PDB file of N, CA and C in Angstrom:
ATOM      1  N   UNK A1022       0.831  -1.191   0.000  1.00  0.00           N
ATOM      2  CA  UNK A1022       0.000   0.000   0.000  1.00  0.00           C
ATOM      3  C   UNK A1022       0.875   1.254   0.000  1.00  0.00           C
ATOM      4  N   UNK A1023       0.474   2.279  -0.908  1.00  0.00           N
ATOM      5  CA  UNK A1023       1.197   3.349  -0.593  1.00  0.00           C
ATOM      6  C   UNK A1023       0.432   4.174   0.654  1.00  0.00           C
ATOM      7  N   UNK A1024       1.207   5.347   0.754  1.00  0.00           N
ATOM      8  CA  UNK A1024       1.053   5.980   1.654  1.00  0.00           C
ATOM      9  C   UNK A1024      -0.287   6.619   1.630  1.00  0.00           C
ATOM     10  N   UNK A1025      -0.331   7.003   0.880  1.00  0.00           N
ATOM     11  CA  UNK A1025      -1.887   7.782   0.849  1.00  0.00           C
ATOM     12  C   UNK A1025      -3.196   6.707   0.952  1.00  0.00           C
ATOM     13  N   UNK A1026      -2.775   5.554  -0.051  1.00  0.00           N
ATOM     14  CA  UNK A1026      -3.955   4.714   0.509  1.00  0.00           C
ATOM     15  C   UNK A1026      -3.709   4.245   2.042  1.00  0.00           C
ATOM     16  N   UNK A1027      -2.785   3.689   2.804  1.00  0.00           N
ATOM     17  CA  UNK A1027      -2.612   3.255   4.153  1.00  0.00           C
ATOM     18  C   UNK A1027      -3.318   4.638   4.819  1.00  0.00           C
ATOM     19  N   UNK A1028      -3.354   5.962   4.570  1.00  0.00           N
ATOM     20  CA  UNK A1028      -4.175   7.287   5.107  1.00  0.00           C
ATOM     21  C   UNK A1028      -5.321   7.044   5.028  1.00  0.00           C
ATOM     22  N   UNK A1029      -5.857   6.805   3.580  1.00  0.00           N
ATOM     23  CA  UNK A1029      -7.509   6.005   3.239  1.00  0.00           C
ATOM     24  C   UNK A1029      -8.241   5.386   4.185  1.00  0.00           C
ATOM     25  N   UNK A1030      -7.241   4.145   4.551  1.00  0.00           N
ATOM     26  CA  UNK A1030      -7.835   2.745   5.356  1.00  0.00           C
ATOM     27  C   UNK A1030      -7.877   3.656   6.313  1.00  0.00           C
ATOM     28  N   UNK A1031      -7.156   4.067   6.772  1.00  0.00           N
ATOM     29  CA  UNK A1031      -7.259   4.219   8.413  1.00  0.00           C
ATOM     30  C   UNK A1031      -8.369   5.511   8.458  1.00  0.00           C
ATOM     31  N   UNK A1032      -8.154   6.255   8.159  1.00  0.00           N
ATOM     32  CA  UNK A1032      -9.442   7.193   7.788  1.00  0.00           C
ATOM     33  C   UNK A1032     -10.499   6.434   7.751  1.00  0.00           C
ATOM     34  N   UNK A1033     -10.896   5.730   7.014  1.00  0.00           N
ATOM     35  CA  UNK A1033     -12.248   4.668   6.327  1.00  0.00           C
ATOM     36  C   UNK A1033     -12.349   4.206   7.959  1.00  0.00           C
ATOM     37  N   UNK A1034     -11.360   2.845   8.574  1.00  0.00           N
ATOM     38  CA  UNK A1034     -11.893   2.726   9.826  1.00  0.00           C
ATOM     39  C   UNK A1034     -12.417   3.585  10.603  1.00  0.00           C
ATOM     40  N   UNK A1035     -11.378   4.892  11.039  1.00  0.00           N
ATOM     41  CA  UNK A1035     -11.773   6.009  12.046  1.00  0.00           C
ATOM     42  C   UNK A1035     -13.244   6.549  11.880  1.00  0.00           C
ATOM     43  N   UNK A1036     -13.768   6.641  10.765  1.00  0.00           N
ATOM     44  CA  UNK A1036     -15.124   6.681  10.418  1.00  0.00           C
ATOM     45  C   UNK A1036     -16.139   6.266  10.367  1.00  0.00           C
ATOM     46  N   UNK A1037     -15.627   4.399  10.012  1.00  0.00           N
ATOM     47  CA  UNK A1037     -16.927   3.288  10.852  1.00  0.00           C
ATOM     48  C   UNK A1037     -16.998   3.567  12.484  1.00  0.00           C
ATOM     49  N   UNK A1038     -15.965   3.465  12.682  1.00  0.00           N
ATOM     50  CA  UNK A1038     -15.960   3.542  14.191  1.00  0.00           C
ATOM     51  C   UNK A1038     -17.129   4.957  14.901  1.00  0.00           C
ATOM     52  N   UNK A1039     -16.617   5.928  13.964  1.00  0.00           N
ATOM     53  CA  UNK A1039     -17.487   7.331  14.986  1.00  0.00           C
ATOM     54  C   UNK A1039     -18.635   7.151  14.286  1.00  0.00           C
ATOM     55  N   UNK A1040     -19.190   6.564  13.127  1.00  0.00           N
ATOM     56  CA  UNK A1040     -20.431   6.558  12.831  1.00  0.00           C
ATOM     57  C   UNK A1040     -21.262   5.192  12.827  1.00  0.00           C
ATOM     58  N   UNK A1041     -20.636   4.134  13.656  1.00  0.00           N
ATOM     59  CA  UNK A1041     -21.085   3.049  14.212  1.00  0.00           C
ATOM     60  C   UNK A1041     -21.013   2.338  14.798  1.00  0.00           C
ATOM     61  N   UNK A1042     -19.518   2.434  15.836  1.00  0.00           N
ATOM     62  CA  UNK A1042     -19.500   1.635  17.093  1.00  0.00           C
ATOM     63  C   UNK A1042     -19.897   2.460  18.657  1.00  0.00           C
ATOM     64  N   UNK A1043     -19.586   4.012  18.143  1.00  0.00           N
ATOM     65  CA  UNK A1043     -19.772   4.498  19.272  1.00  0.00           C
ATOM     66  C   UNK A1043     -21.122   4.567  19.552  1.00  0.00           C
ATOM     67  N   UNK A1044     -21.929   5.366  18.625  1.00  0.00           N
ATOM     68  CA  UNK A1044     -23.475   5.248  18.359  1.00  0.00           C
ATOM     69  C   UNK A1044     -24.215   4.147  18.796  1.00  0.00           C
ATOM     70  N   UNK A1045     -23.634   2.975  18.936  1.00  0.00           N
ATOM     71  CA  UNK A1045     -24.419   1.798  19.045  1.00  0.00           C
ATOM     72  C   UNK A1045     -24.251   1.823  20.602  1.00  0.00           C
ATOM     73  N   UNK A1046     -22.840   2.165  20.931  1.00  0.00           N
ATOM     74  CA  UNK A1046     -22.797   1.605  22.698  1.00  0.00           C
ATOM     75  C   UNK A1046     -23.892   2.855  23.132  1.00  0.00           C
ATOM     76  N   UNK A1047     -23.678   3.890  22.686  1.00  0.00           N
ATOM     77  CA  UNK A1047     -24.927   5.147  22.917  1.00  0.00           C
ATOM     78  C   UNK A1047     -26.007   4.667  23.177  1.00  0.00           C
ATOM     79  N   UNK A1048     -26.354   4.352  22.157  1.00  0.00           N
ATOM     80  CA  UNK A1048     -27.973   3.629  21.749  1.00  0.00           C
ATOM     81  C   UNK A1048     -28.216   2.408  22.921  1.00  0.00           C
ATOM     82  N   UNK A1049     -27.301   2.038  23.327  1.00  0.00           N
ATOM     83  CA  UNK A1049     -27.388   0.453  24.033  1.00  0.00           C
ATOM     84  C   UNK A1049     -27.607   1.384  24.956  1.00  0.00           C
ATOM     85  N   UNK A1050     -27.008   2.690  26.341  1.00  0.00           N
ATOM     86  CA  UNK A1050     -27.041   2.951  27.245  1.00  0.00           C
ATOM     87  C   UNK A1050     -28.478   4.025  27.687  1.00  0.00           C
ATOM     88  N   UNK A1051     -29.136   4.501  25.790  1.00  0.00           N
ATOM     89  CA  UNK A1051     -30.023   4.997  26.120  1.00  0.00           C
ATOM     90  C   UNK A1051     -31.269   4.530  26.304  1.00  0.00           C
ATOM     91  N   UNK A1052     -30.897   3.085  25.819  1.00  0.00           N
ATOM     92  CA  UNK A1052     -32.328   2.008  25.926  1.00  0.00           C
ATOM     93  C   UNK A1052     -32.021   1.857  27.605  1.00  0.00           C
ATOM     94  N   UNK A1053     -31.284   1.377  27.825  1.00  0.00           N
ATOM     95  CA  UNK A1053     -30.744   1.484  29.526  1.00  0.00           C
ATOM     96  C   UNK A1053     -31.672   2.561  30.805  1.00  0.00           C
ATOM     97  N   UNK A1054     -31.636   3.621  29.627  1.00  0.00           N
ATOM     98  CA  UNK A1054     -31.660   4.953  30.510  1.00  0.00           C
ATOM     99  C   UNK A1054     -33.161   4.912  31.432  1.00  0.00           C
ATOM    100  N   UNK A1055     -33.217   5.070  31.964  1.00  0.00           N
ATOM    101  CA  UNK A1055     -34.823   5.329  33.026  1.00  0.00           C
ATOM    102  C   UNK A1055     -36.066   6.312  31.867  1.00  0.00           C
ATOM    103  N   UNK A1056     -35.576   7.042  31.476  1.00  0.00           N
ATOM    104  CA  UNK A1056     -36.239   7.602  30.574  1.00  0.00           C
ATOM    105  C   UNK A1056     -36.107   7.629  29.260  1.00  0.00           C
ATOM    106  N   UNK A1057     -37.145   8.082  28.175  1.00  0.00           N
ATOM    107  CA  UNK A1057     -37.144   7.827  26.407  1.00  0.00           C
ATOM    108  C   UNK A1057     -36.189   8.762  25.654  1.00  0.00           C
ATOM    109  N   UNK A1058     -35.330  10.361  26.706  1.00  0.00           N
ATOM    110  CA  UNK A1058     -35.326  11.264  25.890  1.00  0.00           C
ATOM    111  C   UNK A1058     -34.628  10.649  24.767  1.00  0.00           C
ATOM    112  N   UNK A1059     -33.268  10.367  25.373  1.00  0.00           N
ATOM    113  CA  UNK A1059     -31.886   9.376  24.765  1.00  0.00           C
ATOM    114  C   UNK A1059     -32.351   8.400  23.534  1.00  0.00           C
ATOM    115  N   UNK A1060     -33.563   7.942  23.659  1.00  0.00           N
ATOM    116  CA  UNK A1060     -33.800   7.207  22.498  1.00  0.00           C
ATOM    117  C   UNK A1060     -34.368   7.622  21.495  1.00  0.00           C
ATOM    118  N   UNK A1061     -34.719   8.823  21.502  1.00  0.00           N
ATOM    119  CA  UNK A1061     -35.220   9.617  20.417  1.00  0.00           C
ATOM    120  C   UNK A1061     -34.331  10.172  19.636  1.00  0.00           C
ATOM    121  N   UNK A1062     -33.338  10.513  20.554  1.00  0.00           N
ATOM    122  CA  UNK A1062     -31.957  11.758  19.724  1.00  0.00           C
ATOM    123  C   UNK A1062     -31.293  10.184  19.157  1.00  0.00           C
ATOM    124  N   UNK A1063     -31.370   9.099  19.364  1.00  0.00           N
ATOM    125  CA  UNK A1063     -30.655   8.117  18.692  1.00  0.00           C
ATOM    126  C   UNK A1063     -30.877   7.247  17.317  1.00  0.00           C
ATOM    127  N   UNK A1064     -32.293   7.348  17.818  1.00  0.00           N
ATOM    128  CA  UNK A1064     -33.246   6.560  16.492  1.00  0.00           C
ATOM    129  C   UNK A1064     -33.096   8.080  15.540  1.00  0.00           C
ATOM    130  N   UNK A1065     -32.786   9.402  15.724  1.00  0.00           N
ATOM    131  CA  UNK A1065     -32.925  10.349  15.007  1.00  0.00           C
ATOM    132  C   UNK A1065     -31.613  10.187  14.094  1.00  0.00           C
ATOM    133  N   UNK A1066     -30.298   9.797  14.704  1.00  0.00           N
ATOM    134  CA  UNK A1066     -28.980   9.489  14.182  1.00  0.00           C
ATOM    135  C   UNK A1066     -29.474   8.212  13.137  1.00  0.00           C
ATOM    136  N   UNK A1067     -29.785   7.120  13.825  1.00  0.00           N
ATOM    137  CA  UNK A1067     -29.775   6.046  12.881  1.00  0.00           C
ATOM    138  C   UNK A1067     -30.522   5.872  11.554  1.00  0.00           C
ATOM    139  N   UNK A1068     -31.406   7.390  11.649  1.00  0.00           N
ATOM    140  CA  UNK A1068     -32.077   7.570  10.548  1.00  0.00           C
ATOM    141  C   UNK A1068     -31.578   7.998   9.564  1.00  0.00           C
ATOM    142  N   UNK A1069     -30.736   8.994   9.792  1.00  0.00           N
ATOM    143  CA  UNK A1069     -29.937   9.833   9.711  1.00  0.00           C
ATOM    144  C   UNK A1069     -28.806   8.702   8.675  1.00  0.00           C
ATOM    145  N   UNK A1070     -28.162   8.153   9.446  1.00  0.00           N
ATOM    146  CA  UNK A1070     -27.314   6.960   9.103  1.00  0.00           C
ATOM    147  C   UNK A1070     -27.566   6.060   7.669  1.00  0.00           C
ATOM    148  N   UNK A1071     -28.607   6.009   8.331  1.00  0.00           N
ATOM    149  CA  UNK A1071     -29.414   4.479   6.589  1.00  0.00           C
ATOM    150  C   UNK A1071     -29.572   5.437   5.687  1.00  0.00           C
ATOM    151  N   UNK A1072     -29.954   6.505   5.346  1.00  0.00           N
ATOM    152  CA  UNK A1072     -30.055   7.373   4.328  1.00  0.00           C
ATOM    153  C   UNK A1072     -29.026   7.578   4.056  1.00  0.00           C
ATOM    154  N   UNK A1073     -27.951   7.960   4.653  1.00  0.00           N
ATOM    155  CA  UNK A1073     -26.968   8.655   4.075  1.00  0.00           C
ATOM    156  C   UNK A1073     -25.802   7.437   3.516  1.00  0.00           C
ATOM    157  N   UNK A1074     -26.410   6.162   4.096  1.00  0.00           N
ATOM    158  CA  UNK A1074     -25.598   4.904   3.901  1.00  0.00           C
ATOM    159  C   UNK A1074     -25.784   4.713   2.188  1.00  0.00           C
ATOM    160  N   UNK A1075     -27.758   5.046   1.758  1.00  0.00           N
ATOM    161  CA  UNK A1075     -27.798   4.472   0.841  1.00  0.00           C
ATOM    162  C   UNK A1075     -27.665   5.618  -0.248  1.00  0.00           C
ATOM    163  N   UNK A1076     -27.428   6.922   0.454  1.00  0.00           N
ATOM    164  CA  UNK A1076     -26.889   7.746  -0.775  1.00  0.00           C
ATOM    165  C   UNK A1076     -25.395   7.339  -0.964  1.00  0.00           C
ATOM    166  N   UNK A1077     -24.573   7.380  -0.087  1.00  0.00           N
ATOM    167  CA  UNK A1077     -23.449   7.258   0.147  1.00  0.00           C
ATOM    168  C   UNK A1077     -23.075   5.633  -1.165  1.00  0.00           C
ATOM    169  N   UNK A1078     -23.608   4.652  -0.958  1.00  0.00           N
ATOM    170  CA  UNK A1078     -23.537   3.949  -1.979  1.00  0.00           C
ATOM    171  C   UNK A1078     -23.619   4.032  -3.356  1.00  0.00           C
ATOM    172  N   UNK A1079     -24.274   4.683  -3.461  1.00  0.00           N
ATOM    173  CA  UNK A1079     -25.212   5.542  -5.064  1.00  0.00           C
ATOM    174  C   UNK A1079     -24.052   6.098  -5.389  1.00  0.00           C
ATOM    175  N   UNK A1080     -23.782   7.174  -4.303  1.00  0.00           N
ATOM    176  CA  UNK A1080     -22.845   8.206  -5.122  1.00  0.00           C
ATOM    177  C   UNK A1080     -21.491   8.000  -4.875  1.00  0.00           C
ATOM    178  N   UNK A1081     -20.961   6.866  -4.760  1.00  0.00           N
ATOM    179  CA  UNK A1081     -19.831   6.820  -4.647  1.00  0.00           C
ATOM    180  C   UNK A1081     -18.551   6.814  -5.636  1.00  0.00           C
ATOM    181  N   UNK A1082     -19.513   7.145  -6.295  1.00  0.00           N
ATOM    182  CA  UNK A1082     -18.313   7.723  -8.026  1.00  0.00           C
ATOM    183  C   UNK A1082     -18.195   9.140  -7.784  1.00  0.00           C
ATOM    184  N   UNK A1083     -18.901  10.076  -6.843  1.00  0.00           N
ATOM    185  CA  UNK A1083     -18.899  11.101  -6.368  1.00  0.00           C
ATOM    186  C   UNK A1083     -18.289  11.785  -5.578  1.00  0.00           C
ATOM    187  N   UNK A1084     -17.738  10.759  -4.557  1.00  0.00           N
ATOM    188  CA  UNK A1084     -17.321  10.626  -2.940  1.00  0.00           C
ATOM    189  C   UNK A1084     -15.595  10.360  -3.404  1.00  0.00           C
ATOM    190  N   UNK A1085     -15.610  10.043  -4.286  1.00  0.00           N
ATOM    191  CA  UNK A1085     -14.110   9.298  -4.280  1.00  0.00           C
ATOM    192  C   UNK A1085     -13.449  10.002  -5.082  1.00  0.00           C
ATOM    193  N   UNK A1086     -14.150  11.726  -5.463  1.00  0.00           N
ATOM    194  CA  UNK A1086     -13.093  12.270  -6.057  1.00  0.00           C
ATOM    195  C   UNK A1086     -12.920  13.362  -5.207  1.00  0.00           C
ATOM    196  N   UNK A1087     -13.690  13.663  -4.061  1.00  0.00           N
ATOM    197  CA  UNK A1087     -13.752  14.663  -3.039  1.00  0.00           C
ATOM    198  C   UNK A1087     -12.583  14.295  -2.314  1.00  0.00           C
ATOM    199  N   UNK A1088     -11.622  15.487  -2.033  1.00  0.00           N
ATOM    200  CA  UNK A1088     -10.212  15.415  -1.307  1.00  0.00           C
ATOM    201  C   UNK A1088     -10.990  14.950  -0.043  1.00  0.00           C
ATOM    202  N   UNK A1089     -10.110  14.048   0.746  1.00  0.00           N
ATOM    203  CA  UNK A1089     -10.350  13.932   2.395  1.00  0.00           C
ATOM    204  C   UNK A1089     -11.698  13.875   2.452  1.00  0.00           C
ATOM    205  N   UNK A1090     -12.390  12.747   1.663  1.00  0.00           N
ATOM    206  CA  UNK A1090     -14.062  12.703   1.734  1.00  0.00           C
ATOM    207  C   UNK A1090     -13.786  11.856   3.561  1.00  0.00           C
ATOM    208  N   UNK A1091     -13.630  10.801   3.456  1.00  0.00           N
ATOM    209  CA  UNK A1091     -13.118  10.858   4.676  1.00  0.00           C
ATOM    210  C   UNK A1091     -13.145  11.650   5.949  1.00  0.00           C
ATOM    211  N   UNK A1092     -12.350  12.663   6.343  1.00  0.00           N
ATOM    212  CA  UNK A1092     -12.419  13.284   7.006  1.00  0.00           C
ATOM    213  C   UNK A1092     -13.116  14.217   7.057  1.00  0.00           C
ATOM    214  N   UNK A1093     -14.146  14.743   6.141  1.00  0.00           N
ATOM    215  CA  UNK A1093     -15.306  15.451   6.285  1.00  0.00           C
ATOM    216  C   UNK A1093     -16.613  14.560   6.431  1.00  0.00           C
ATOM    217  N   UNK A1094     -16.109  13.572   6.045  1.00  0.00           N
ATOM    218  CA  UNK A1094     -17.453  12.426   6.551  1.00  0.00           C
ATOM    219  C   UNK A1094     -17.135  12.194   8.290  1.00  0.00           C
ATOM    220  N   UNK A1095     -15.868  12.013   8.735  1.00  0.00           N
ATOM    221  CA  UNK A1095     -15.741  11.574  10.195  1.00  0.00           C
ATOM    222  C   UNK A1095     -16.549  13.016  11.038  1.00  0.00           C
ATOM    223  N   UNK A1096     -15.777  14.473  10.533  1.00  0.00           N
ATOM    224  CA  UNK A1096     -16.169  15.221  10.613  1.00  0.00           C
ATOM    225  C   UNK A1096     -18.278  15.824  11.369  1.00  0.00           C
ATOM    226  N   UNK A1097     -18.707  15.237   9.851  1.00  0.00           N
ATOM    227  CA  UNK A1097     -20.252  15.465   9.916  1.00  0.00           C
ATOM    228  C   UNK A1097     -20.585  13.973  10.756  1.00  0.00           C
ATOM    229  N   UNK A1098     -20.336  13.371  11.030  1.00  0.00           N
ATOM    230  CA  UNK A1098     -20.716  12.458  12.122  1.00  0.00           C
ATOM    231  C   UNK A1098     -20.505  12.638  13.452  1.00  0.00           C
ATOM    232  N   UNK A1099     -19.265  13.166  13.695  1.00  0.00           N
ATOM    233  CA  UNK A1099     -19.086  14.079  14.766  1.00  0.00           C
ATOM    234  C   UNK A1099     -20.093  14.727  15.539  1.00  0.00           C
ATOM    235  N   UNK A1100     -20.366  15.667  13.936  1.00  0.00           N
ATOM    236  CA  UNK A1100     -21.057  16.710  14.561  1.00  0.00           C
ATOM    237  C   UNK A1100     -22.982  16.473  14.563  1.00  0.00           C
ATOM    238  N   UNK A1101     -23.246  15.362  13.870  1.00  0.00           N
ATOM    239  CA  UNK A1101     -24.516  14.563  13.910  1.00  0.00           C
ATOM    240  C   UNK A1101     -24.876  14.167  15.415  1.00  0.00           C
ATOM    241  N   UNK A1102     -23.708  13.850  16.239  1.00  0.00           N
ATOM    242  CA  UNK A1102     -23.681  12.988  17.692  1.00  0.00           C
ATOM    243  C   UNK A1102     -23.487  14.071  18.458  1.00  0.00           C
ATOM    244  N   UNK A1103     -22.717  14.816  18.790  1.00  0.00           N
ATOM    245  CA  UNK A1103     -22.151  16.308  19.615  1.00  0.00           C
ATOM    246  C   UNK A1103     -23.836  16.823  20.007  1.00  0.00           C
ATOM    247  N   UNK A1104     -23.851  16.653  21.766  1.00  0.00           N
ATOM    248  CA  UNK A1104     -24.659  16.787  22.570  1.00  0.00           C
ATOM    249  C   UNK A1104     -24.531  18.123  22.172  1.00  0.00           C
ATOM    250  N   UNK A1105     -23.859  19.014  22.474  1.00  0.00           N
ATOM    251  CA  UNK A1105     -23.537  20.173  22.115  1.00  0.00           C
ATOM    252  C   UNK A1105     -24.535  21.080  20.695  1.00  0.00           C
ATOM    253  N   UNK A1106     -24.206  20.232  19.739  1.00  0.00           N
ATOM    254  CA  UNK A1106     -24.576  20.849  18.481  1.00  0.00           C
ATOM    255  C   UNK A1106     -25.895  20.080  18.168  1.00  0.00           C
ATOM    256  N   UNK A1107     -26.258  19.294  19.005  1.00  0.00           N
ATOM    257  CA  UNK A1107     -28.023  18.033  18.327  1.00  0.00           C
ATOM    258  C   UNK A1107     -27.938  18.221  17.013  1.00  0.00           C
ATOM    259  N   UNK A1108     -26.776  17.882  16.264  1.00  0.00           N
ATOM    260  CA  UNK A1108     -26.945  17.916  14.858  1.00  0.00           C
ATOM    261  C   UNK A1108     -28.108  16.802  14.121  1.00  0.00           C
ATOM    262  N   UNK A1109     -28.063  15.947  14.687  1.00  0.00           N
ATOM    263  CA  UNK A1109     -28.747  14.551  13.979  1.00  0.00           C
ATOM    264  C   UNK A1109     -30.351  15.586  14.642  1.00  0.00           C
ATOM    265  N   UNK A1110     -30.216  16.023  15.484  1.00  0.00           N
ATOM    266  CA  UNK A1110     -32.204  16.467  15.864  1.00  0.00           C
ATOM    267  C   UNK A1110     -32.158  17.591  15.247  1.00  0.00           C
ATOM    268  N   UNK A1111     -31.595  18.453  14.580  1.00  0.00           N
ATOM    269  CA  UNK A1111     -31.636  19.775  13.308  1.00  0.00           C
ATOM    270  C   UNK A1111     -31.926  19.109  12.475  1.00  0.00           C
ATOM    271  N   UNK A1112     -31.156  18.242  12.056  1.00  0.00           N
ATOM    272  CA  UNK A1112     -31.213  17.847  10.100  1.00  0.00           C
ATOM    273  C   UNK A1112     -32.332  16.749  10.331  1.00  0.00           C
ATOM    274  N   UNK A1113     -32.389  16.184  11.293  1.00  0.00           N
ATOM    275  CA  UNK A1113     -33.874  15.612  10.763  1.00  0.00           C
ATOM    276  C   UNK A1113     -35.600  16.373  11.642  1.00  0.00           C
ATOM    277  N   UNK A1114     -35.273  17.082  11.928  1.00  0.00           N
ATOM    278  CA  UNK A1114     -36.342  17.939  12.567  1.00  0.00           C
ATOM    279  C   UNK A1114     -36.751  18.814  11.061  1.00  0.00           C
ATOM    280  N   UNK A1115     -35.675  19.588  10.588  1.00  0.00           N
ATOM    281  CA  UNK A1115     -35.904  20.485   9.491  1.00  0.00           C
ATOM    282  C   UNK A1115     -35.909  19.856   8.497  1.00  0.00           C
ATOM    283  N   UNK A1116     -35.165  18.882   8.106  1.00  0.00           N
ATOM    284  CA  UNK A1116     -35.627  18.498   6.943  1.00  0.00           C
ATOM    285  C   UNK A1116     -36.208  16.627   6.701  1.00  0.00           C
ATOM    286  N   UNK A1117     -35.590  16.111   7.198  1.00  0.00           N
ATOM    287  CA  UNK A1117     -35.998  14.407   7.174  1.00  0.00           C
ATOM    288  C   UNK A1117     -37.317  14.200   7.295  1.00  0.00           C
ATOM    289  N   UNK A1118     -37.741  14.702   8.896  1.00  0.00           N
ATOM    290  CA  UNK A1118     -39.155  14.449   9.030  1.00  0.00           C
ATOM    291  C   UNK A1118     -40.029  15.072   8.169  1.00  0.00           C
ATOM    292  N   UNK A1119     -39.650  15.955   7.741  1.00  0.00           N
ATOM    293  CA  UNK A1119     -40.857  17.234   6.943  1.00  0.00           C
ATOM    294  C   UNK A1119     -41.399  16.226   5.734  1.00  0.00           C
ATOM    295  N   UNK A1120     -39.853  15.640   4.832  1.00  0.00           N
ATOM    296  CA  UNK A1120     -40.041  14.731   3.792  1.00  0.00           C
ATOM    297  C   UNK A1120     -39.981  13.562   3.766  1.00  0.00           C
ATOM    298  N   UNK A1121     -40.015  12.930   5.119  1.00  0.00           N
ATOM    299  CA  UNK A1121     -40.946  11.405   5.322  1.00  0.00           C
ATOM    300  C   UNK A1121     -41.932  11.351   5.011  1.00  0.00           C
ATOM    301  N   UNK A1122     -43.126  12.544   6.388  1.00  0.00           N
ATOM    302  CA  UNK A1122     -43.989  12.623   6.727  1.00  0.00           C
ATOM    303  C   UNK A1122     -44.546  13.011   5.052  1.00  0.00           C
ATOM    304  N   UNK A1123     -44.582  14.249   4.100  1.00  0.00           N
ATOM    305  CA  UNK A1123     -45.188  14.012   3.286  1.00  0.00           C
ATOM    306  C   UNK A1123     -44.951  13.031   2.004  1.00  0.00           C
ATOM    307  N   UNK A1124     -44.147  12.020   1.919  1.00  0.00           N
ATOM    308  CA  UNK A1124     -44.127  10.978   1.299  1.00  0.00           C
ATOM    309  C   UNK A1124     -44.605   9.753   1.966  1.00  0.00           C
ATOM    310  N   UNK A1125     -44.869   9.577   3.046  1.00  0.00           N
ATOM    311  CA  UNK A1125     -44.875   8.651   3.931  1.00  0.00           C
ATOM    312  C   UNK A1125     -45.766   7.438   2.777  1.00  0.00           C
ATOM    313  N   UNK A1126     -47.210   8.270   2.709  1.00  0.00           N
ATOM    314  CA  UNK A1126     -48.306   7.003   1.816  1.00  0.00           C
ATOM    315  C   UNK A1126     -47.686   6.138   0.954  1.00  0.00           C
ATOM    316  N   UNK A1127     -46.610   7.212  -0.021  1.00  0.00           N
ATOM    317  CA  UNK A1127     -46.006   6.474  -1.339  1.00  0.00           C
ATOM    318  C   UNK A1127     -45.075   5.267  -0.535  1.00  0.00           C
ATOM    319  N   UNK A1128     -44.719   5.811   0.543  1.00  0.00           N
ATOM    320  CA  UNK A1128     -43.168   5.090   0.965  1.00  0.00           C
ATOM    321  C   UNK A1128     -43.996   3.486   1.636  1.00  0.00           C
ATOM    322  N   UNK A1129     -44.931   3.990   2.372  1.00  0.00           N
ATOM    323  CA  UNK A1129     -45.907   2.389   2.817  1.00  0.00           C
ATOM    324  C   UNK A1129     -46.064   1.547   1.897  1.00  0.00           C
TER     325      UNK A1129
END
């Protein structure tokens, strides 16, 4: 491997990892939790997640010419999870739910 791809891999892992191992132990401690809030801001990520999994597949003739797609993907996952920023409860408050909810019939 050259150098830049051995940067790739490890990038590529560092990125499963923040957008699916940590999330999951999350998710495991908010089912845990005495109360639902935790499982709402989580199921909001994982929604979040499968969409962007199955654009992310689609466009991956797209993704792979973007410098450091990578690290702007570890990046926006970051900031999807960051108690701080409720990114995953913005982007699907403003826009996900709006365009579930009125596709929903077609999507059943």
């Amino acid at each position: 491997l050259t150098t830049t791809e051995s940067f790739l891999h490890i990038m590529e892992g560092i990125a499963i990892i923040a957008s699916g191992l940590y999330p999951a132990y999350q998710s495991f401690k908010a089912l845990e939790a005495p109360t639902q809030e935790k499982e709402s801001e989580w199921l909001m990520y994982w929604v979040i997640l499968g969409i962007f999994s199955a654009l992310e597949y689609f466009l991956a003739f797209l993704f792979s010419i973007v410098p450091l797609y990578w690290l702007v993907r570890i990046a926006f996952f970051v900031w999807l999870q960051a108690p701080q920023t409720r990114g995953a409860h913005m982007l699907y408050s403003a826009y996900l739910k709006p365009l579930l909810v009125k596709h929903q019939d077609r999507i059943d």
